[in-house]
């Protein structure tokens, strides 16, 4: 009998383990000077080192070391005074040396933590996720599997290998086991990955785009009976490509484990692949022989021993922690919780802050970005940051409205123009000849004209039927090419018609 | 006398991705006894408290600046390829997990 | 012309008494005459060498400033990548591979105008002490064509010994330059670890490998050493310090007041009588030149062979994983439906020889979980003890000495089926590699039992390579005056020439 989620969390406690891989945004690769630019023609960014030609030797990228230390510091880790690279030996065609240069028992950062806050039935709750280690390693090449039905590896006839991505710097962040999340395990995991993403973005060390693979999450889940002391068998889920997938994958695995355990079965320790369309995981190919990586210190690379003074210099460059910053901004801008959460979820916090820093009123900035501009982005099917409108544009717009040179309605036309690439707000206003008709005389002329043309409707209003005024106001707006202030038109019109 | 059986050697050959013939496995297993005895001598001394040396020279912090240098051309990169297609290395079907 | 020393050839070139093209052609002719018997070369780059020589002649004629060895020919061990020229590391798995890049050593040679005649034979992936493990057949010792020239740089040593080239480059991981030098009656040096770039040197054991020079005299070897060595940013284990003044030291050759330490563990029992006799005589000679002979005790050296045969196979099992038929080299077993894994495994079985497979399996075992601490881990600790023993010894002596090898050259086929017997030949050379210091072998004479060359080994602390040349030059001068010329003048004639 399959348990539903509520029943499952009443009977079992989930235990999590999260491994996140981050692609660093260095100019060159981890161990050679090839470019890291995304999207180049195949095998145009390779050299003897990243192709693993006989005789080639690695030399570590100093920026990668710096970025890794910054990540460790931002995650409250200790920085090892002495760490080494190790070889992880296994064979796979996308890994040219048939070993990966990584770190084993001497990682550069260790013993840190990340605090996250999630919404629970009892209100906001804090969780501390302990970070076991942060270490450096290199990425593999990319394979195209040809001949199979789905482009996946199973059933393919052959594969085509591109080594442009072989050797891209990766940082691996591994949590200690995370117990005690109960039914909120999926939310906690998602919040952890989101917070990591924000911290990394704030450090400027990576693009952290999950959809593009510069931030990857492997989720480990196991269940144990409430009150038990022994951990259950865990499964690892890969191919989790978005925050939402993190949540779904964990929830899905919890349900799958529960179903197995309830029917008296044993959970298999294996690697599974998350499937976006179904929200379920699929078993990876089981390995006949457990892989023995035969780690040993890489003899071609020398130990990394960062000076304490350098570490303190880097610590001083760390930006404000995202959660602290969020609290500060929410207070400064006096935004209610729900509206603030909406901004965070829509990922417009940075862009709104930039607008406010240029002098705009926070509420107005928020309204424009979350409202009209988000709508346009949605309609065009793009991310809000891809539109041609900038914080400076929006700040200008807001001040034009504040000074009366534009109405909100006209401002929306200006936004359209800016997004269409017609220039800055002032340029769009000039090009399109947009201006508020402030002149009461001109307005009265338009009002009188409309009332004459729609005498019947005007009579209705005179008779006290106010809603009818709407059509007349609309006609006046049309008459003034939308450049009149609708509120002022209404005022004058009603006055004119004795109301 | 420490030794490796033919099956032990076969397992190691699997890890090393070398498909050995039966004759090779048997021969290696027979030679390993003497060799293992000889190398096991490293266990004769009391090595407690002795640090391991993985690098003969005490170099540290050797790194390179994050600057891009020219790569090989794709022709050069693929020049040794046993098979290629569409400017990529063509390899037989991969059975292992991705 | 080909029987001159490299230094004399260089002088003749500088004085424009002979052109590099003439000199190169003379050596190509010699190779054509004798290499059918010696088999030192895997690939002779006739066109490339003559083109290099012509370019050097043109530069010289135009008045350009030339490097000391410009225009002098050299034989290159096939373990170093040379762009566009077949490079095999003595293995079938790289048959036909032409690197798209030059190793740093080759770049330096090209910049110096040295003419590379071709690539020489070697034990496959530098694993061996006799060149019998080559995938392309053995090389034969010019002193006695039924015997090995030693290994793994047997081809390079034989080429110099047979006058096919005045200079050669080899690599030394456990003695693979010094031992062949001893067995073929020439000079060979293994520089301090990190002094010569390993970028482009096909890796066997990364923490032990080093490329180094061969010559028929100590001065020739010094001149080549100075050109090959130097810091390289492409090699993270490269030492950023000036090359020691080895040429100046070779020219001074003075041992007055020098303390020479004889290592107790590296002599006596297990060493062939003639080898021991020549060694003792050389010591006496050095003493008569004003050196002080002392004895030093290095007890950990007893375990050096064991440590080496764990560290080197472990590192090589990982270094050789890249030979998988996917990106370069041999591909076999690629029949319908064969998986990548199957093709990898079939290729590696077909392409690697017995010794290589043996060491890969041993290394895989030593690194595997559960065995790491007992084997690889312990070996790296023995290494620390060896370094400490050397450090102690060097407080008592400026250089340390021993016979280079326990025996003279043995017959082809004599030890090839007995791996342990083969390994024992490295017992005197291995400690140098484990400690990362430098070592030289120079001819000490012939053993009376068999009239075959004996080598005298000199060792110096890291980055003190000039001490090797200082002591070596002194001994060489004294011995030469005893013999009436260099030992090599006593080498038997080969078909087609002296």
mmCIF file with all atom_site columns, N, CA, C and O in Angstrom, chain A residues 435-461:
data_model
loop_
_atom_site.group_PDB
_atom_site.id
_atom_site.type_symbol
_atom_site.label_atom_id
_atom_site.label_alt_id
_atom_site.label_comp_id
_atom_site.label_asym_id
_atom_site.label_entity_id
_atom_site.label_seq_id
_atom_site.pdbx_PDB_ins_code
_atom_site.Cartn_x
_atom_site.Cartn_y
_atom_site.Cartn_z
_atom_site.occupancy
_atom_site.B_iso_or_equiv
_atom_site.pdbx_formal_charge
_atom_site.auth_seq_id
_atom_site.auth_comp_id
_atom_site.auth_asym_id
_atom_site.auth_atom_id
_atom_site.pdbx_PDB_model_num
ATOM 1   N N  . UNK A 1 435 ? 3.562   63.907 -24.974 1.00 0.00 ? 435 UNK A N  1
ATOM 2   C CA . UNK A 1 435 ? 3.576   64.877 -23.896 1.00 0.00 ? 435 UNK A CA 1
ATOM 3   C C  . UNK A 1 435 ? 2.199   64.915 -23.262 1.00 0.00 ? 435 UNK A C  1
ATOM 4   O O  . UNK A 1 435 ? 1.169   64.693 -23.913 1.00 0.00 ? 435 UNK A O  1
ATOM 5   N N  . UNK A 1 436 ? 2.234   65.245 -21.979 1.00 0.00 ? 436 UNK A N  1
ATOM 6   C CA . UNK A 1 436 ? 0.964   65.346 -21.256 1.00 0.00 ? 436 UNK A CA 1
ATOM 7   C C  . UNK A 1 436 ? 0.293   66.648 -21.667 1.00 0.00 ? 436 UNK A C  1
ATOM 8   O O  . UNK A 1 436 ? 0.918   67.699 -21.704 1.00 0.00 ? 436 UNK A O  1
ATOM 9   N N  . UNK A 1 437 ? -0.934  66.515 -22.000 1.00 0.00 ? 437 UNK A N  1
ATOM 10  C CA . UNK A 1 437 ? -1.672  67.757 -22.266 1.00 0.00 ? 437 UNK A CA 1
ATOM 11  C C  . UNK A 1 437 ? -2.122  68.319 -20.937 1.00 0.00 ? 437 UNK A C  1
ATOM 12  O O  . UNK A 1 437 ? -3.016  67.784 -20.288 1.00 0.00 ? 437 UNK A O  1
ATOM 13  N N  . UNK A 1 438 ? -1.430  69.384 -20.518 1.00 0.00 ? 438 UNK A N  1
ATOM 14  C CA . UNK A 1 438 ? -1.725  69.991 -19.205 1.00 0.00 ? 438 UNK A CA 1
ATOM 15  C C  . UNK A 1 438 ? -2.685  71.163 -19.327 1.00 0.00 ? 438 UNK A C  1
ATOM 16  O O  . UNK A 1 438 ? -3.283  71.608 -18.375 1.00 0.00 ? 438 UNK A O  1
ATOM 17  N N  . UNK A 1 439 ? -2.720  71.647 -20.525 1.00 0.00 ? 439 UNK A N  1
ATOM 18  C CA . UNK A 1 439 ? -3.456  72.894 -20.773 1.00 0.00 ? 439 UNK A CA 1
ATOM 19  C C  . UNK A 1 439 ? -4.963  72.651 -20.660 1.00 0.00 ? 439 UNK A C  1
ATOM 20  O O  . UNK A 1 439 ? -5.572  71.961 -21.477 1.00 0.00 ? 439 UNK A O  1
ATOM 21  N N  . UNK A 1 440 ? -5.578  73.270 -19.633 1.00 0.00 ? 440 UNK A N  1
ATOM 22  C CA . UNK A 1 440 ? -7.017  73.095 -19.445 1.00 0.00 ? 440 UNK A CA 1
ATOM 23  C C  . UNK A 1 440 ? -7.815  73.598 -20.641 1.00 0.00 ? 440 UNK A C  1
ATOM 24  O O  . UNK A 1 440 ? -8.867  73.031 -20.979 1.00 0.00 ? 440 UNK A O  1
ATOM 25  N N  . UNK A 1 441 ? -7.296  74.630 -21.229 1.00 0.00 ? 441 UNK A N  1
ATOM 26  C CA . UNK A 1 441 ? -7.986  75.188 -22.388 1.00 0.00 ? 441 UNK A CA 1
ATOM 27  C C  . UNK A 1 441 ? -8.115  74.136 -23.488 1.00 0.00 ? 441 UNK A C  1
ATOM 28  O O  . UNK A 1 441 ? -9.213  73.922 -24.042 1.00 0.00 ? 441 UNK A O  1
ATOM 29  N N  . UNK A 1 442 ? -6.995  73.489 -23.790 1.00 0.00 ? 442 UNK A N  1
ATOM 30  C CA . UNK A 1 442 ? -7.010  72.465 -24.832 1.00 0.00 ? 442 UNK A CA 1
ATOM 31  C C  . UNK A 1 442 ? -7.937  71.323 -24.440 1.00 0.00 ? 442 UNK A C  1
ATOM 32  O O  . UNK A 1 442 ? -8.665  70.765 -25.272 1.00 0.00 ? 442 UNK A O  1
ATOM 33  N N  . UNK A 1 443 ? -7.850  70.979 -23.152 1.00 0.00 ? 443 UNK A N  1
ATOM 34  C CA . UNK A 1 443 ? -8.716  69.899 -22.680 1.00 0.00 ? 443 UNK A CA 1
ATOM 35  C C  . UNK A 1 443 ? -10.188 70.271 -22.836 1.00 0.00 ? 443 UNK A C  1
ATOM 36  O O  . UNK A 1 443 ? -11.002 69.462 -23.299 1.00 0.00 ? 443 UNK A O  1
ATOM 37  N N  . UNK A 1 444 ? -10.523 71.474 -22.435 1.00 0.00 ? 444 UNK A N  1
ATOM 38  C CA . UNK A 1 444 ? -11.927 71.912 -22.525 1.00 0.00 ? 444 UNK A CA 1
ATOM 39  C C  . UNK A 1 444 ? -12.393 71.859 -23.968 1.00 0.00 ? 444 UNK A C  1
ATOM 40  O O  . UNK A 1 444 ? -13.545 71.470 -24.242 1.00 0.00 ? 444 UNK A O  1
ATOM 41  N N  . UNK A 1 445 ? -11.514 72.272 -24.875 1.00 0.00 ? 445 UNK A N  1
ATOM 42  C CA . UNK A 1 445 ? -11.896 72.241 -26.284 1.00 0.00 ? 445 UNK A CA 1
ATOM 43  C C  . UNK A 1 445 ? -12.250 70.811 -26.695 1.00 0.00 ? 445 UNK A C  1
ATOM 44  O O  . UNK A 1 445 ? -13.274 70.581 -27.361 1.00 0.00 ? 445 UNK A O  1
ATOM 45  N N  . UNK A 1 446 ? -11.402 69.877 -26.270 1.00 0.00 ? 446 UNK A N  1
ATOM 46  C CA . UNK A 1 446 ? -11.653 68.479 -26.625 1.00 0.00 ? 446 UNK A CA 1
ATOM 47  C C  . UNK A 1 446 ? -12.946 67.988 -25.981 1.00 0.00 ? 446 UNK A C  1
ATOM 48  O O  . UNK A 1 446 ? -13.749 67.277 -26.597 1.00 0.00 ? 446 UNK A O  1
ATOM 49  N N  . UNK A 1 447 ? -13.121 68.364 -24.704 1.00 0.00 ? 447 UNK A N  1
ATOM 50  C CA . UNK A 1 447 ? -14.330 67.938 -23.972 1.00 0.00 ? 447 UNK A CA 1
ATOM 51  C C  . UNK A 1 447 ? -15.584 68.454 -24.670 1.00 0.00 ? 447 UNK A C  1
ATOM 52  O O  . UNK A 1 447 ? -16.559 67.711 -24.882 1.00 0.00 ? 447 UNK A O  1
ATOM 53  N N  . UNK A 1 448 ? -15.541 69.745 -25.021 1.00 0.00 ? 448 UNK A N  1
ATOM 54  C CA . UNK A 1 448 ? -16.740 70.296 -25.659 1.00 0.00 ? 448 UNK A CA 1
ATOM 55  C C  . UNK A 1 448 ? -17.010 69.595 -26.984 1.00 0.00 ? 448 UNK A C  1
ATOM 56  O O  . UNK A 1 448 ? -18.162 69.283 -27.316 1.00 0.00 ? 448 UNK A O  1
ATOM 57  N N  . UNK A 1 449 ? -15.967 69.300 -27.700 1.00 0.00 ? 449 UNK A N  1
ATOM 58  C CA . UNK A 1 449 ? -16.134 68.635 -28.992 1.00 0.00 ? 449 UNK A CA 1
ATOM 59  C C  . UNK A 1 449 ? -16.796 67.277 -28.787 1.00 0.00 ? 449 UNK A C  1
ATOM 60  O O  . UNK A 1 449 ? -17.752 66.919 -29.479 1.00 0.00 ? 449 UNK A O  1
ATOM 61  N N  . UNK A 1 450 ? -16.313 66.526 -27.871 1.00 0.00 ? 450 UNK A N  1
ATOM 62  C CA . UNK A 1 450 ? -16.825 65.170 -27.624 1.00 0.00 ? 450 UNK A CA 1
ATOM 63  C C  . UNK A 1 450 ? -18.264 65.217 -27.138 1.00 0.00 ? 450 UNK A C  1
ATOM 64  O O  . UNK A 1 450 ? -19.125 64.440 -27.566 1.00 0.00 ? 450 UNK A O  1
ATOM 65  N N  . UNK A 1 451 ? -18.548 66.158 -26.229 1.00 0.00 ? 451 UNK A N  1
ATOM 66  C CA . UNK A 1 451 ? -19.922 66.250 -25.724 1.00 0.00 ? 451 UNK A CA 1
ATOM 67  C C  . UNK A 1 451 ? -20.882 66.584 -26.842 1.00 0.00 ? 451 UNK A C  1
ATOM 68  O O  . UNK A 1 451 ? -22.030 66.127 -26.856 1.00 0.00 ? 451 UNK A O  1
ATOM 69  N N  . UNK A 1 452 ? -20.395 67.402 -27.778 1.00 0.00 ? 452 UNK A N  1
ATOM 70  C CA . UNK A 1 452 ? -21.261 67.740 -28.915 1.00 0.00 ? 452 UNK A CA 1
ATOM 71  C C  . UNK A 1 452 ? -21.493 66.509 -29.774 1.00 0.00 ? 452 UNK A C  1
ATOM 72  O O  . UNK A 1 452 ? -22.625 66.247 -30.204 1.00 0.00 ? 452 UNK A O  1
ATOM 73  N N  . UNK A 1 453 ? -20.432 65.749 -29.980 1.00 0.00 ? 453 UNK A N  1
ATOM 74  C CA . UNK A 1 453 ? -20.570 64.578 -30.842 1.00 0.00 ? 453 UNK A CA 1
ATOM 75  C C  . UNK A 1 453 ? -21.382 63.478 -30.176 1.00 0.00 ? 453 UNK A C  1
ATOM 76  O O  . UNK A 1 453 ? -22.027 62.674 -30.843 1.00 0.00 ? 453 UNK A O  1
ATOM 77  N N  . UNK A 1 454 ? -21.303 63.408 -28.853 1.00 0.00 ? 454 UNK A N  1
ATOM 78  C CA . UNK A 1 454 ? -22.049 62.335 -28.165 1.00 0.00 ? 454 UNK A CA 1
ATOM 79  C C  . UNK A 1 454 ? -23.082 62.950 -27.226 1.00 0.00 ? 454 UNK A C  1
ATOM 80  O O  . UNK A 1 454 ? -23.066 62.711 -26.014 1.00 0.00 ? 454 UNK A O  1
ATOM 81  N N  . UNK A 1 455 ? -23.936 63.731 -27.790 1.00 0.00 ? 455 UNK A N  1
ATOM 82  C CA . UNK A 1 455 ? -24.910 64.522 -26.997 1.00 0.00 ? 455 UNK A CA 1
ATOM 83  C C  . UNK A 1 455 ? -25.772 63.644 -26.091 1.00 0.00 ? 455 UNK A C  1
ATOM 84  O O  . UNK A 1 455 ? -26.018 63.973 -24.931 1.00 0.00 ? 455 UNK A O  1
ATOM 85  N N  . UNK A 1 456 ? -26.197 62.524 -26.626 1.00 0.00 ? 456 UNK A N  1
ATOM 86  C CA . UNK A 1 456 ? -27.062 61.621 -25.824 1.00 0.00 ? 456 UNK A CA 1
ATOM 87  C C  . UNK A 1 456 ? -26.368 61.188 -24.542 1.00 0.00 ? 456 UNK A C  1
ATOM 88  O O  . UNK A 1 456 ? -26.935 61.243 -23.452 1.00 0.00 ? 456 UNK A O  1
ATOM 89  N N  . UNK A 1 457 ? -25.082 60.708 -24.718 1.00 0.00 ? 457 UNK A N  1
ATOM 90  C CA . UNK A 1 457 ? -24.336 60.234 -23.566 1.00 0.00 ? 457 UNK A CA 1
ATOM 91  C C  . UNK A 1 457 ? -24.090 61.372 -22.583 1.00 0.00 ? 457 UNK A C  1
ATOM 92  O O  . UNK A 1 457 ? -24.185 61.209 -21.370 1.00 0.00 ? 457 UNK A O  1
ATOM 93  N N  . UNK A 1 458 ? -23.802 62.549 -23.137 1.00 0.00 ? 458 UNK A N  1
ATOM 94  C CA . UNK A 1 458 ? -23.555 63.713 -22.283 1.00 0.00 ? 458 UNK A CA 1
ATOM 95  C C  . UNK A 1 458 ? -24.807 63.995 -21.446 1.00 0.00 ? 458 UNK A C  1
ATOM 96  O O  . UNK A 1 458 ? -24.709 64.327 -20.253 1.00 0.00 ? 458 UNK A O  1
ATOM 97  N N  . UNK A 1 459 ? -25.966 63.851 -22.077 1.00 0.00 ? 459 UNK A N  1
ATOM 98  C CA . UNK A 1 459 ? -27.226 64.079 -21.359 1.00 0.00 ? 459 UNK A CA 1
ATOM 99  C C  . UNK A 1 459 ? -27.346 63.138 -20.167 1.00 0.00 ? 459 UNK A C  1
ATOM 100 O O  . UNK A 1 459 ? -27.774 63.528 -19.097 1.00 0.00 ? 459 UNK A O  1
ATOM 101 N N  . UNK A 1 460 ? -26.984 61.878 -20.410 1.00 0.00 ? 460 UNK A N  1
ATOM 102 C CA . UNK A 1 460 ? -27.093 60.873 -19.345 1.00 0.00 ? 460 UNK A CA 1
ATOM 103 C C  . UNK A 1 460 ? -26.286 61.306 -18.128 1.00 0.00 ? 460 UNK A C  1
ATOM 104 O O  . UNK A 1 460 ? -26.729 61.201 -16.984 1.00 0.00 ? 460 UNK A O  1
ATOM 105 N N  . UNK A 1 461 ? -25.058 61.783 -18.425 1.00 0.00 ? 461 UNK A N  1
ATOM 106 C CA . UNK A 1 461 ? -24.187 62.190 -17.319 1.00 0.00 ? 461 UNK A CA 1
ATOM 107 C C  . UNK A 1 461 ? -24.793 63.378 -16.605 1.00 0.00 ? 461 UNK A C  1
ATOM 108 O O  . UNK A 1 461 ? -24.812 63.461 -15.375 1.00 0.00 ? 461 UNK A O  1
#
